[in-house]
CSV table of C-alpha atoms in Angstrom, one decimal:
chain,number,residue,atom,x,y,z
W,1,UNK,CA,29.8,-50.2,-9.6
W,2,UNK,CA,28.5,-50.4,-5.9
W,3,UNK,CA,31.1,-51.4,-3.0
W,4,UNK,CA,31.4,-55.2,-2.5
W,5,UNK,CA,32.2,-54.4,1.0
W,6,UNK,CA,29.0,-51.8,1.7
W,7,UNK,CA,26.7,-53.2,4.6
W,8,UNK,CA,23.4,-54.4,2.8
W,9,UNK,CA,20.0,-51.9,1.9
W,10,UNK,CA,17.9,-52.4,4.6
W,11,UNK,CA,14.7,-54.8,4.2
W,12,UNK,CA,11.4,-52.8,5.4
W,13,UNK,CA,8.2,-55.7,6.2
W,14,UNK,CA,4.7,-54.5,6.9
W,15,UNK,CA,2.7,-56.6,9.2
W,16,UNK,CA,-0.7,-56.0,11.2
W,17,UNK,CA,0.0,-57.7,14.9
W,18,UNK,CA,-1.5,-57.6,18.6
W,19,UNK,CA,1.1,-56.3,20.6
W,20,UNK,CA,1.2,-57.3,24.5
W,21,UNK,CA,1.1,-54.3,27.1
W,22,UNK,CA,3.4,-53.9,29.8
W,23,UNK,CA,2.0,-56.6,32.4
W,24,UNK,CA,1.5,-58.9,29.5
W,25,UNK,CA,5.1,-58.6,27.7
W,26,UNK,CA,6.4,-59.2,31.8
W,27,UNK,CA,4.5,-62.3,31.6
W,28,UNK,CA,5.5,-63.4,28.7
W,29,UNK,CA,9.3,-63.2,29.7
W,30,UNK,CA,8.8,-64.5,32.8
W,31,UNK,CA,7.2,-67.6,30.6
W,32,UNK,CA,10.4,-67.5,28.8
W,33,UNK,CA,12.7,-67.4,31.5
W,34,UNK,CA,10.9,-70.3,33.0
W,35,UNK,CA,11.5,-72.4,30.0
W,36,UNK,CA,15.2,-71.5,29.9
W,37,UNK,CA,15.8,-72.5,33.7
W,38,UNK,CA,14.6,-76.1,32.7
W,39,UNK,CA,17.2,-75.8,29.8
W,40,UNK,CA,21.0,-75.9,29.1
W,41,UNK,CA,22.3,-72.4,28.5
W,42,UNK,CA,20.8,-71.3,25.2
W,43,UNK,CA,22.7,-69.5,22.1
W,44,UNK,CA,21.0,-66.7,20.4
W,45,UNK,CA,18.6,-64.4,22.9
W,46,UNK,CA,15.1,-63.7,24.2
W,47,UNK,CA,13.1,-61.4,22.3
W,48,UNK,CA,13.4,-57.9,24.0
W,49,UNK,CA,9.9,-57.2,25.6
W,50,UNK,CA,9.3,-54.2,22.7
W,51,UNK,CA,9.4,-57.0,19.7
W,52,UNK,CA,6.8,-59.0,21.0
W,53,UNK,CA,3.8,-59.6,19.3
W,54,UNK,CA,1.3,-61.8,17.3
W,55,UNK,CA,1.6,-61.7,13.4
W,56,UNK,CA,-2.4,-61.3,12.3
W,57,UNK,CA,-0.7,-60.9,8.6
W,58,UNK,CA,2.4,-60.4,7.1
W,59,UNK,CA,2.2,-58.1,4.1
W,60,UNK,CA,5.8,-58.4,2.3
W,61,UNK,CA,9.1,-57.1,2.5
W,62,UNK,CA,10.4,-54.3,0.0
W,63,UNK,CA,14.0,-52.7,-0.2
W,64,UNK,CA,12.0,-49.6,0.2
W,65,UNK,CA,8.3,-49.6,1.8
W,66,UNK,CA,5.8,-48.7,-0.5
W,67,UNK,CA,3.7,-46.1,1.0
W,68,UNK,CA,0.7,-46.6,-1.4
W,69,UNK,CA,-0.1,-49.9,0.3
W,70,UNK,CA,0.7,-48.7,3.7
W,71,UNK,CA,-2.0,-46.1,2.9
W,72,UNK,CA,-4.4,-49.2,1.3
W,73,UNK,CA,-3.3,-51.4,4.6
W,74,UNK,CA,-4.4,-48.1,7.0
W,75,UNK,CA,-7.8,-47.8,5.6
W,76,UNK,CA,-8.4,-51.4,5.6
W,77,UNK,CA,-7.6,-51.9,8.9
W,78,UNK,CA,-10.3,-48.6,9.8
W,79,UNK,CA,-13.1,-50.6,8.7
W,80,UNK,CA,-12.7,-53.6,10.8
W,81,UNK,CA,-15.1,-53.6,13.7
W,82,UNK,CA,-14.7,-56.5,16.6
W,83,UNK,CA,-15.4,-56.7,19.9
W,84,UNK,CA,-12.1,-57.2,22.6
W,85,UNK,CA,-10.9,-60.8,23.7
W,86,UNK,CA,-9.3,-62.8,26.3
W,87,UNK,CA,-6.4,-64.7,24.4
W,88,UNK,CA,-4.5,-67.2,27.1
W,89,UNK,CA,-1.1,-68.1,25.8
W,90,UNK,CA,-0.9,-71.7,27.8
W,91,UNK,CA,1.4,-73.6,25.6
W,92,UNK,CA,5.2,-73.5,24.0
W,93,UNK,CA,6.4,-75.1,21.3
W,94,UNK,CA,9.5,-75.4,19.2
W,95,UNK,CA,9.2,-74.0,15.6
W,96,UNK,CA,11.6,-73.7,12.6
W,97,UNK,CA,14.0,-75.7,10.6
W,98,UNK,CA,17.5,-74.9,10.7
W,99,UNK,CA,17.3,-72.9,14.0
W,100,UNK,CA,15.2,-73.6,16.9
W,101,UNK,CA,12.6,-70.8,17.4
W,102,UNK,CA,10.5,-71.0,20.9
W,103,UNK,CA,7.2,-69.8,20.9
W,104,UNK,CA,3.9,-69.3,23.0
W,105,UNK,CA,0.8,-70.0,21.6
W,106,UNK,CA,-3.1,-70.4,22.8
W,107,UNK,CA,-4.1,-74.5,23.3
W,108,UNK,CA,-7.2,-73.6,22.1
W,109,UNK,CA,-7.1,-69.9,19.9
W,110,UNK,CA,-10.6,-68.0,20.9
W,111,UNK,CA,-12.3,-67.7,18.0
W,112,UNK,CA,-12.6,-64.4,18.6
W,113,UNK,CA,-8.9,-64.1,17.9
W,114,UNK,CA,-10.1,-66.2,14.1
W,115,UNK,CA,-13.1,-63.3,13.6
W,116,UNK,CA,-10.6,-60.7,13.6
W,117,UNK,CA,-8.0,-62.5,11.5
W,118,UNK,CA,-11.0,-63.3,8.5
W,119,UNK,CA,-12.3,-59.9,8.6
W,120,UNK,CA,-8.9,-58.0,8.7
W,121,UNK,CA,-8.3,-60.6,5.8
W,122,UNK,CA,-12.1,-59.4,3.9
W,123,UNK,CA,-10.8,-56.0,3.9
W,124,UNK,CA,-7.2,-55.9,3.0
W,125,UNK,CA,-9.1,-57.8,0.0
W,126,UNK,CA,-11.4,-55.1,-0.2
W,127,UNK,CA,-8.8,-53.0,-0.7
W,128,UNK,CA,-7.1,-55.7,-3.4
W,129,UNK,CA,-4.2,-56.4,-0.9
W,130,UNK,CA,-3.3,-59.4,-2.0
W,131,UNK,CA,-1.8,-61.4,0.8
W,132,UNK,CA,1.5,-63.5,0.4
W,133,UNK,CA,1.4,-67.1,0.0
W,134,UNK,CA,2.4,-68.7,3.5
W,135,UNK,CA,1.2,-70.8,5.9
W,136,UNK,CA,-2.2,-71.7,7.4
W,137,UNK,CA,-2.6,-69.0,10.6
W,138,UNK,CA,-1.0,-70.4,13.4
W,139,UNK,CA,-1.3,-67.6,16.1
W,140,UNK,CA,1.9,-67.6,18.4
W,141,UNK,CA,4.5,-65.2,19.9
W,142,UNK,CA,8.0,-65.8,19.2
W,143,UNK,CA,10.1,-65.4,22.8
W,144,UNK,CA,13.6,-67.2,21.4
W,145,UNK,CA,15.3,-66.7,18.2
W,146,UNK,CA,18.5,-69.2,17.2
W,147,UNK,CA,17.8,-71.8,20.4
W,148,UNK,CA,20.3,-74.7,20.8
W,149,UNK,CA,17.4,-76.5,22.2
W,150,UNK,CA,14.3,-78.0,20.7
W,151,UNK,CA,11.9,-79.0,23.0
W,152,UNK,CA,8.1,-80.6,22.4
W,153,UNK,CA,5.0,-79.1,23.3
W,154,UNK,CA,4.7,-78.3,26.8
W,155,UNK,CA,2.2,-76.7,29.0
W,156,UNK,CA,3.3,-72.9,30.5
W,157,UNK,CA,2.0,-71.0,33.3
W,158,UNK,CA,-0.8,-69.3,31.3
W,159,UNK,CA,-0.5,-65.4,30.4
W,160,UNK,CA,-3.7,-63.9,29.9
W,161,UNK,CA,-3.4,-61.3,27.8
W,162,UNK,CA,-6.5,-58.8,26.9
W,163,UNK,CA,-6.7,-57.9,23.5
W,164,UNK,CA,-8.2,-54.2,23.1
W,165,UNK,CA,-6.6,-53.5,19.7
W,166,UNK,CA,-4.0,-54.6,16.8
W,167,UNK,CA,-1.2,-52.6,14.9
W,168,UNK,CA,0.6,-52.0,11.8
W,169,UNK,CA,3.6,-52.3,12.1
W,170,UNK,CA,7.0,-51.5,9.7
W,171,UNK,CA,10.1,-54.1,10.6
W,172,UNK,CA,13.2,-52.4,9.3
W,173,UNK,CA,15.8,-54.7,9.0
W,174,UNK,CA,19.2,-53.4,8.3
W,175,UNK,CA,23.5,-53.8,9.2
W,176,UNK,CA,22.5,-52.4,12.8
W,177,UNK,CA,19.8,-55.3,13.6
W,178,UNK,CA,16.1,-55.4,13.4
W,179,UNK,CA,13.9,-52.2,14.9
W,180,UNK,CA,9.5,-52.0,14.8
W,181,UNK,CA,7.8,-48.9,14.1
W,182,UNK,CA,4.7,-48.9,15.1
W,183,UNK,CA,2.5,-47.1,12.3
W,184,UNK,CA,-0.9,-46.8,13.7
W,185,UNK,CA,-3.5,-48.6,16.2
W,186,UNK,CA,-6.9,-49.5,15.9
W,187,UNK,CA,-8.6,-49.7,19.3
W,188,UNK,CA,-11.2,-52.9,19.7
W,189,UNK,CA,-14.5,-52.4,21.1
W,190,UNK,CA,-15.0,-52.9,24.6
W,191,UNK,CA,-17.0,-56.0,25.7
């Protein structure tokens, strides 16, 4: 019998996302920051600048990341062929139940940003990656976990953030906190 006191087996996740570059994940805090000045003082924290990102889709999460599907997710990913964008993260808004989670998100997403969502979606399907049951896609980068503070939507100064590829990424979450590894890129086309 296992030790009732042992920390927990880590959780591993596998998710595709955009992640920001420097000047963009600056930006973004600097966003953030500006929210919390027209706030109380806040529980919980930002989200350090190298756990930024936008989800494009969440794979699962395993006691042990099956490397088979990593494999299946990598060539998937090599066939998708899209042009660069302009996304402009302009509004924030309040999501969650329990806790209050502050996010960024696009007024109006470019559809561009919708293109490469469907056809990363056509060929993890191609692949028969069956994607988990969730939500409707609902493109946003989380910039406060565990808030004190709902808020509703409000405008932000806007970050302009030029998307020129997406990731897969591994979230290993374990008794020592949550760390990404980034597991490959795929570079978009330039305009």
């Amino acid at each position: 019998m296992g030790d009732l006191f042992a920390a927990a087996d880590a959780r591993h996740s596998l998710f595709f996302a955009l992640l920001p570059g420097a000047a963009e994940a600056a930006a973004i805090r600097a966003a953030r920051q500006a929210l919390e000045a027209g706030q109380p003082p806040q529980r919980g924290a930002g989200v350090p600048d190298e756990r930024l990102h936008l989800t494009l889709h969440w794979l699962g999460e395993w006691s042990q990341l099956p490397q088979a599907l990593a494999d299946d997710a990598r060539a998937a990913a090599a066939q998708v062929r899209q042009a660069g964008f302009v996304l402009r993260l302009d509004q924030a808004e309040c999501f969650g139940r329990g806790e209050a989670i502050w996010v960024l998100r696009p007024s109006a997403p470019p559809p561009a940003l919708e293109r490469l969502h469907q056809a990363l979606a056509m060929a993890l399907a191609g692949r028969r990656i069956r994607l988990p049951a969730g939500p409707a896609f609902a493109p946003h980068v989380t910039v406060r976990r565990r808030a004190s503070v709902r808020f509703p939507v409000q405008p932000v100064a806007p970050v302009d953030w030029r998307v020129d590829g997406f990731a897969l990424l591994q979230s290993v979450h374990g008794s020592g906190g949550v760390r990404y590894e980034v597991l490959q890129r795929w570079p978009l086309a330039a305009e």
